[in-house]
C-alpha positions as a printed NumPy array, in Angstrom:
array([[-35.022,  33.548,  69.571],
       [-33.785,  30.103,  68.219],
       [-35.379,  28.627,  65.03 ],
       [-35.636,  24.939,  65.111],
       [-36.292,  23.039,  61.953],
       [-36.673,  19.32 ,  60.928],
       [-37.073,  18.246,  57.291],
       [-40.651,  19.277,  57.105],
       [-41.28 ,  21.35 ,  60.238],
       [-40.48 ,  24.807,  61.289],
       [-40.856,  26.303,  64.821],
       [-39.597,  29.013,  67.085],
       [-38.405,  28.609,  70.797],
       [-37.477,  31.384,  73.085],
       [-33.839,  31.58 ,  74.011],
       [-34.498,  33.674,  77.168],
       [-35.825,  30.636,  79.073],
       [-32.894,  29.542,  81.395],
       [-34.282,  26.214,  82.335],
       [-33.748,  23.461,  79.636],
       [-36.904,  21.653,  80.813],
       [-39.078,  24.59 ,  80.119],
       [-37.673,  25.388,  76.679],
       [-39.294,  22.366,  75.228],
       [-42.643,  22.796,  76.689],
       [-45.491,  23.093,  74.186],
       [-46.399,  26.594,  75.349],
       [-43.031,  27.95 ,  74.903],
       [-42.753,  26.716,  71.292],
       [-44.216,  28.699,  68.374],
       [-45.182,  26.404,  65.602],
       [-44.879,  27.99 ,  62.167],
       [-45.471,  25.642,  59.421],
       [-45.215,  22.059,  58.131],
       [-45.342,  20.403,  54.703],
       [-44.56 ,  17.041,  53.179],
       [-44.037,  18.511,  49.789],
       [-42.43 ,  21.982,  49.993],
       [-38.638,  22.092,  50.771],
       [-37.54 ,  23.875,  53.885],
       [-36.119,  26.959,  51.972],
       [-39.293,  27.496,  50.125],
       [-41.365,  27.492,  53.412],
       [-38.77 ,  29.943,  54.846],
       [-39.608,  32.582,  52.252],
       [-42.965,  33.357,  53.821],
       [-41.409,  33.138,  57.36 ],
       [-38.797,  35.704,  56.501],
       [-41.348,  38.035,  55.141],
       [-43.225,  37.796,  58.426],
       [-40.127,  38.42 ,  60.527],
       [-39.22 ,  41.451,  58.41 ],
       [-42.762,  42.863,  59.076],
       [-42.515,  42.144,  62.891],
       [-39.295,  44.059,  63.084],
       [-41.025,  47.099,  61.46 ],
       [-44.369,  46.921,  63.397],
       [-43.734,  44.6  ,  66.412],
       [-46.179,  42.04 ,  67.752],
       [-48.645,  42.848,  70.431],
       [-48.995,  40.3  ,  73.172],
       [-50.523,  40.005,  76.616],
       [-48.258,  39.797,  79.656],
       [-50.051,  37.518,  82.134],
       [-47.597,  38.487,  84.866],
       [-47.807,  42.332,  84.723],
       [-51.304,  41.955,  83.282],
       [-50.783,  44.521,  80.359],
       [-50.162,  44.528,  76.688],
       [-46.433,  44.398,  75.478],
       [-44.915,  45.013,  72.19 ],
       [-42.646,  42.011,  71.255],
       [-39.811,  42.534,  68.673],
       [-38.335,  39.158,  67.86 ],
       [-34.537,  38.676,  67.334],
       [-33.   ,  35.557,  65.783],
       [-30.05 ,  34.315,  67.723],
       [-29.281,  30.899,  66.187],
       [-30.621,  28.374,  63.656],
       [-30.868,  24.87 ,  65.1  ],
       [-31.057,  21.769,  63.058],
       [-28.899,  18.772,  62.082],
       [-25.757,  19.174,  60.054],
       [-27.268,  18.566,  56.497],
       [-30.003,  20.925,  57.156],
       [-27.698,  23.506,  58.474],
       [-25.809,  23.318,  55.243],
       [-28.836,  23.898,  53.253],
       [-29.868,  26.858,  55.376],
       [-26.35 ,  28.356,  54.773],
       [-26.672,  27.697,  51.07 ],
       [-23.774,  25.214,  51.249],
       [-23.193,  22.201,  49.118],
       [-22.915,  19.826,  51.929],
       [-20.503,  17.641,  53.594],
       [-19.794,  15.434,  50.462],
       [-18.597,  18.519,  48.521],
       [-14.938,  19.613,  47.773],
       [-15.42 ,  22.384,  50.334],
       [-17.377,  20.473,  53.018],
       [-17.509,  23.071,  55.821],
       [-20.314,  25.649,  55.846],
       [-18.376,  27.886,  58.193],
       [-15.093,  28.224,  56.377],
       [-13.324,  27.437,  53.052],
       [-10.466,  25.185,  54.527],
       [ -9.171,  27.997,  56.836],
       [-10.613,  31.056,  55.342],
       [-13.977,  32.203,  56.995],
       [-17.197,  32.276,  54.771],
       [-19.116,  35.495,  54.887],
       [-22.784,  35.956,  53.842],
       [-22.098,  38.888,  51.579],
       [-19.807,  36.683,  49.416],
       [-22.438,  33.886,  49.402],
       [-25.112,  36.289,  48.211],
       [-22.87 ,  37.844,  45.507],
       [-21.929,  34.293,  44.224],
       [-25.555,  33.055,  44.174],
       [-26.632,  36.227,  42.197],
       [-23.76 ,  35.597,  39.851],
       [-25.118,  32.091,  39.246],
       [-28.544,  33.541,  38.417],
       [-26.927,  35.956,  36.035],
       [-25.049,  33.142,  34.375],
       [-28.244,  31.008,  34.129],
       [-29.88 ,  33.906,  32.255],
       [-27.692,  33.263,  29.283],
       [-28.013,  30.047,  27.348],
       [-25.231,  27.397,  27.455],
       [-23.866,  28.395,  30.94 ],
       [-25.028,  25.344,  32.84 ],
       [-21.556,  23.713,  32.985],
       [-20.071,  27.01 ,  34.352],
       [-22.635,  27.15 ,  37.016],
       [-21.974,  23.53 ,  38.041],
       [-18.249,  24.22 ,  38.202],
       [-18.793,  27.379,  40.415],
       [-20.769,  25.217,  42.909],
       [-17.909,  22.805,  43.165],
       [-15.21 ,  25.436,  43.418],
       [-17.028,  27.47 ,  45.902],
       [-19.045,  25.023,  47.863],
       [-22.191,  27.224,  47.52 ],
       [-25.522,  25.739,  46.51 ],
       [-29.01 ,  27.206,  47.231],
       [-31.716,  24.503,  46.756],
       [-34.378,  27.23 ,  46.524],
       [-32.551,  29.003,  43.739],
       [-31.777,  25.749,  42.048],
       [-35.216,  25.019,  41.173],
       [-35.373,  28.217,  39.058],
       [-31.978,  27.67 ,  37.509],
       [-33.061,  24.183,  36.331],
       [-36.277,  25.64 ,  35.024],
       [-34.366,  28.135,  33.08 ],
       [-32.016,  25.496,  31.638],
       [-34.891,  23.169,  30.658],
       [-36.396,  26.007,  28.647],
       [-34.031,  25.578,  25.86 ],
       [-32.481,  22.121,  26.189],
       [-34.83 ,  20.525,  23.475],
       [-34.745,  23.477,  20.988],
       [-32.806,  22.648,  17.785],
       [-30.994,  25.521,  16.346],
       [-28.577,  28.293,  17.214],
       [-27.972,  30.124,  20.559],
       [-30.324,  32.99 ,  19.364],
       [-33.451,  30.502,  19.313],
       [-32.4  ,  29.126,  22.756],
       [-31.813,  32.604,  24.203],
       [-35.228,  33.669,  23.063],
       [-36.853,  30.74 ,  24.799],
       [-34.922,  31.28 ,  27.85 ],
       [-35.886,  34.962,  28.026],
       [-39.631,  33.932,  27.672],
       [-39.398,  31.576,  30.495],
       [-37.361,  34.07 ,  32.646],
       [-40.162,  36.648,  32.384],
       [-42.708,  34.173,  34.033],
       [-40.394,  33.728,  37.113],
       [-41.373,  35.396,  40.332],
       [-39.611,  38.545,  41.386],
       [-38.137,  37.079,  44.545],
       [-36.686,  33.942,  42.807],
       [-33.08 ,  35.074,  43.611],
       [-33.884,  36.09 ,  47.144],
       [-31.589,  34.42 ,  49.547],
       [-33.702,  33.934,  52.539],
       [-31.755,  34.231,  55.872],
       [-28.645,  35.653,  54.087],
       [-30.62 ,  38.848,  53.462],
       [-31.742,  39.415,  57.05 ],
       [-29.662,  41.844,  59.15 ],
       [-27.934,  40.524,  62.157],
       [-28.029,  36.796,  61.152],
       [-25.318,  34.988,  59.294],
       [-26.096,  31.286,  58.443],
       [-22.41 ,  30.462,  58.188],
       [-21.737,  31.45 ,  61.783],
       [-24.934,  31.307,  63.418],
       [-25.657,  27.54 ,  62.936],
       [-24.126,  25.944,  65.965],
       [-22.436,  22.518,  65.614],
       [-25.096,  19.751,  66.141],
       [-23.8  ,  17.613,  68.991],
       [-25.669,  14.264,  68.268],
       [-24.41 ,  13.611,  64.656],
       [-21.022,  15.46 ,  65.067],
       [-19.914,  13.889,  68.402],
       [-21.949,  10.923,  69.638],
       [-22.646,   9.489,  66.07 ],
       [-19.367,  10.793,  64.772],
       [-16.229,  10.763,  66.841],
       [-17.552,   8.367,  69.471],
       [-19.355,   6.013,  67.083],
       [-16.319,   5.49 ,  64.827],
       [-13.834,   5.289,  67.725],
       [-16.019,   2.652,  69.374],
       [-16.183,   0.607,  66.158],
       [-12.544,   0.889,  65.879],
       [-12.047,  -0.482,  69.47 ],
       [-14.463,  -3.511,  68.935],
       [-13.391,  -4.435,  65.373],
       [ -9.847,  -3.5  ,  65.22 ],
       [ -8.27 ,  -2.942,  68.581],
       [-10.028,  -5.94 ,  70.278],
       [-10.87 ,  -7.614,  67.129],
       [-10.985, -11.465,  67.408],
       [ -9.034, -11.615,  70.681],
       [-11.584, -13.519,  72.799],
       [ -9.904, -12.949,  76.138],
       [ -9.857,  -9.062,  75.544],
       [-13.465,  -9.148,  74.259],
       [-14.625, -10.994,  77.454],
       [-12.737,  -8.602,  79.686],
       [-14.251,  -5.51 ,  77.834],
       [-17.717,  -7.046,  78.154],
       [-16.99 ,  -7.733,  81.826],
       [-15.698,  -4.145,  82.475],
       [-18.864,  -2.673,  80.815],
       [-21.27 ,  -4.7  ,  82.831],
       [-19.597,  -4.208,  86.189],
       [-18.438,  -0.606,  85.996],
       [-20.088,   1.617,  88.81 ],
       [-22.253,   4.04 ,  87.118],
       [-23.915,   5.506,  90.295],
       [-23.954,   9.219,  89.977],
       [-23.9  ,   9.359,  86.187],
       [-27.652,   8.88 ,  85.889],
       [-27.361,   5.978,  83.645],
       [-29.171,   2.63 ,  83.59 ],
       [-27.084,  -0.526,  83.951],
       [-24.799,  -1.07 ,  81.024],
       [-25.308,  -4.263,  79.009],
       [-21.735,  -5.256,  77.949],
       [-22.693,  -7.935,  75.586],
       [-25.047,  -5.622,  73.711],
       [-22.627,  -2.703,  73.381],
       [-20.025,  -4.943,  71.933],
       [-22.097,  -7.508,  69.819],
       [-24.166,  -4.67 ,  68.198],
       [-21.444,  -1.967,  68.048],
       [-22.503,  -1.096,  64.594],
       [-26.33 ,  -0.536,  65.478],
       [-26.045,   1.613,  68.659],
       [-27.991,   4.863,  69.185],
       [-26.935,   8.232,  70.716],
       [-27.788,   7.43 ,  74.311],
       [-25.533,   4.36 ,  74.082],
       [-22.495,   6.383,  72.925],
       [-23.327,   8.969,  75.517],
       [-22.848,   6.342,  78.155],
       [-19.838,   4.72 ,  76.506],
       [-17.951,   8.047,  76.321],
       [-18.318,   8.642,  80.092],
       [-17.055,   5.251,  81.118],
       [-14.45 ,   4.569,  78.385],
       [-11.267,   5.63 ,  80.354],
       [-12.143,   3.102,  82.956],
       [-13.181,   0.13 ,  80.842],
       [-10.461,   0.332,  78.258],
       [ -7.457,   0.696,  80.485],
       [ -4.847,  -2.022,  79.465],
       [ -7.093,  -3.184,  76.603],
       [ -6.005,  -0.837,  73.916],
       [ -2.688,   0.72 ,  72.772],
       [ -1.588,   3.861,  74.574],
       [ -2.33 ,   6.329,  71.781],
       [ -5.863,   4.972,  71.395],
       [ -6.412,   5.259,  75.203],
       [ -5.172,   8.712,  75.358],
       [ -7.583,   9.686,  72.558],
       [-10.547,   8.288,  74.587],
       [ -9.434,  10.09 ,  77.675],
       [ -9.272,  13.455,  75.832],
       [-12.663,  12.827,  74.269],
       [-14.175,  11.838,  77.636],
       [-12.864,  15.205,  78.913],
       [-14.237,  17.132,  75.987],
       [-17.746,  15.83 ,  76.022],
       [-18.702,  17.428,  79.518],
       [-17.528,  20.696,  78.003],
       [-19.747,  20.187,  74.989],
       [-22.883,  19.51 ,  77.091],
       [-22.62 ,  22.57 ,  79.412],
       [-26.041,  24.249,  79.711],
       [-24.422,  27.508,  81.016],
       [-20.902,  28.661,  80.413],
       [-19.537,  31.187,  83.114],
       [-16.205,  31.917,  81.438],
       [-16.406,  31.589,  77.806],
       [-12.775,  32.244,  77.063],
       [-11.589,  29.594,  79.534],
       [-14.255,  27.211,  78.034],
       [-13.024,  27.907,  74.476],
       [ -9.301,  27.288,  75.488],
       [ -9.944,  24.052,  77.199],
       [-12.195,  22.735,  74.357],
       [ -9.548,  23.696,  71.678],
       [ -6.833,  21.832,  73.525],
       [ -8.889,  18.682,  74.062],
       [-10.087,  18.727,  70.422],
       [ -6.476,  19.051,  69.196],
       [ -5.556,  16.032,  71.24 ],
       [ -8.26 ,  13.893,  69.462],
       [ -7.307,  15.022,  66.104]])
């Protein structure tokens, strides 16, 4: 079972369906909740409770094929969303932080047990007046931040910020507010679920990482730097784009002028097309190192979009080699 989440919507899709066209049909998606006010981690609090209950008691359902009742015990395989939301689900500070990766700490893998321990340590520090600076420093130095827990940490900090006097008076005010907090305020959602690790079970999101990442900035570099104000090269590139044979690629006719003139405003499907034809349209128009990068990227992209991987080890080796050529 995969959990798919946007900013304000949460749903589940069955990972056992092999055909990609069937996965996204309405009757194969289980809608869970939506809100324009509650943040995702807060909504997940109730979902996690339901999951834990279903693992203990199961869910009875009717099998229309075998015409009998079946007991369903769900299992979470992956958490699917865009990169910022994946970071939030992994209690990670985000891509703008010092430790910008939710999976590792610059080479050293992250583990959910360490994340849980660090978040509990932050709550313990917040239970003592005057530790807000230390907590902020810990978030920066570890790259760990729980938006659900932060609301309670901020509530504790606000309990004594306006009190005049010594630490004793501030601590007493903090203790009074702490007693009003819910018992599960330091519960770390998916990190507490057996068998799921948000650091490793949040697959890389292809759209923003590849198409609106590598491809987007490489294409901008081609148009604005490599081609630049060279009118002849610009016209040649436009002609190449408009006349390249795309039969067999499942693409509509490429508008060369649009892809160059509006290089900074293109969308994912535009970059998906550019990545497939780049080695043919850029030949002799850009320096060798730039062209080699595009060739490696165009070889890597088909591996990323594989719906079914027959040999995972061979796939991993090829992907690693091509990615190293790009970097």
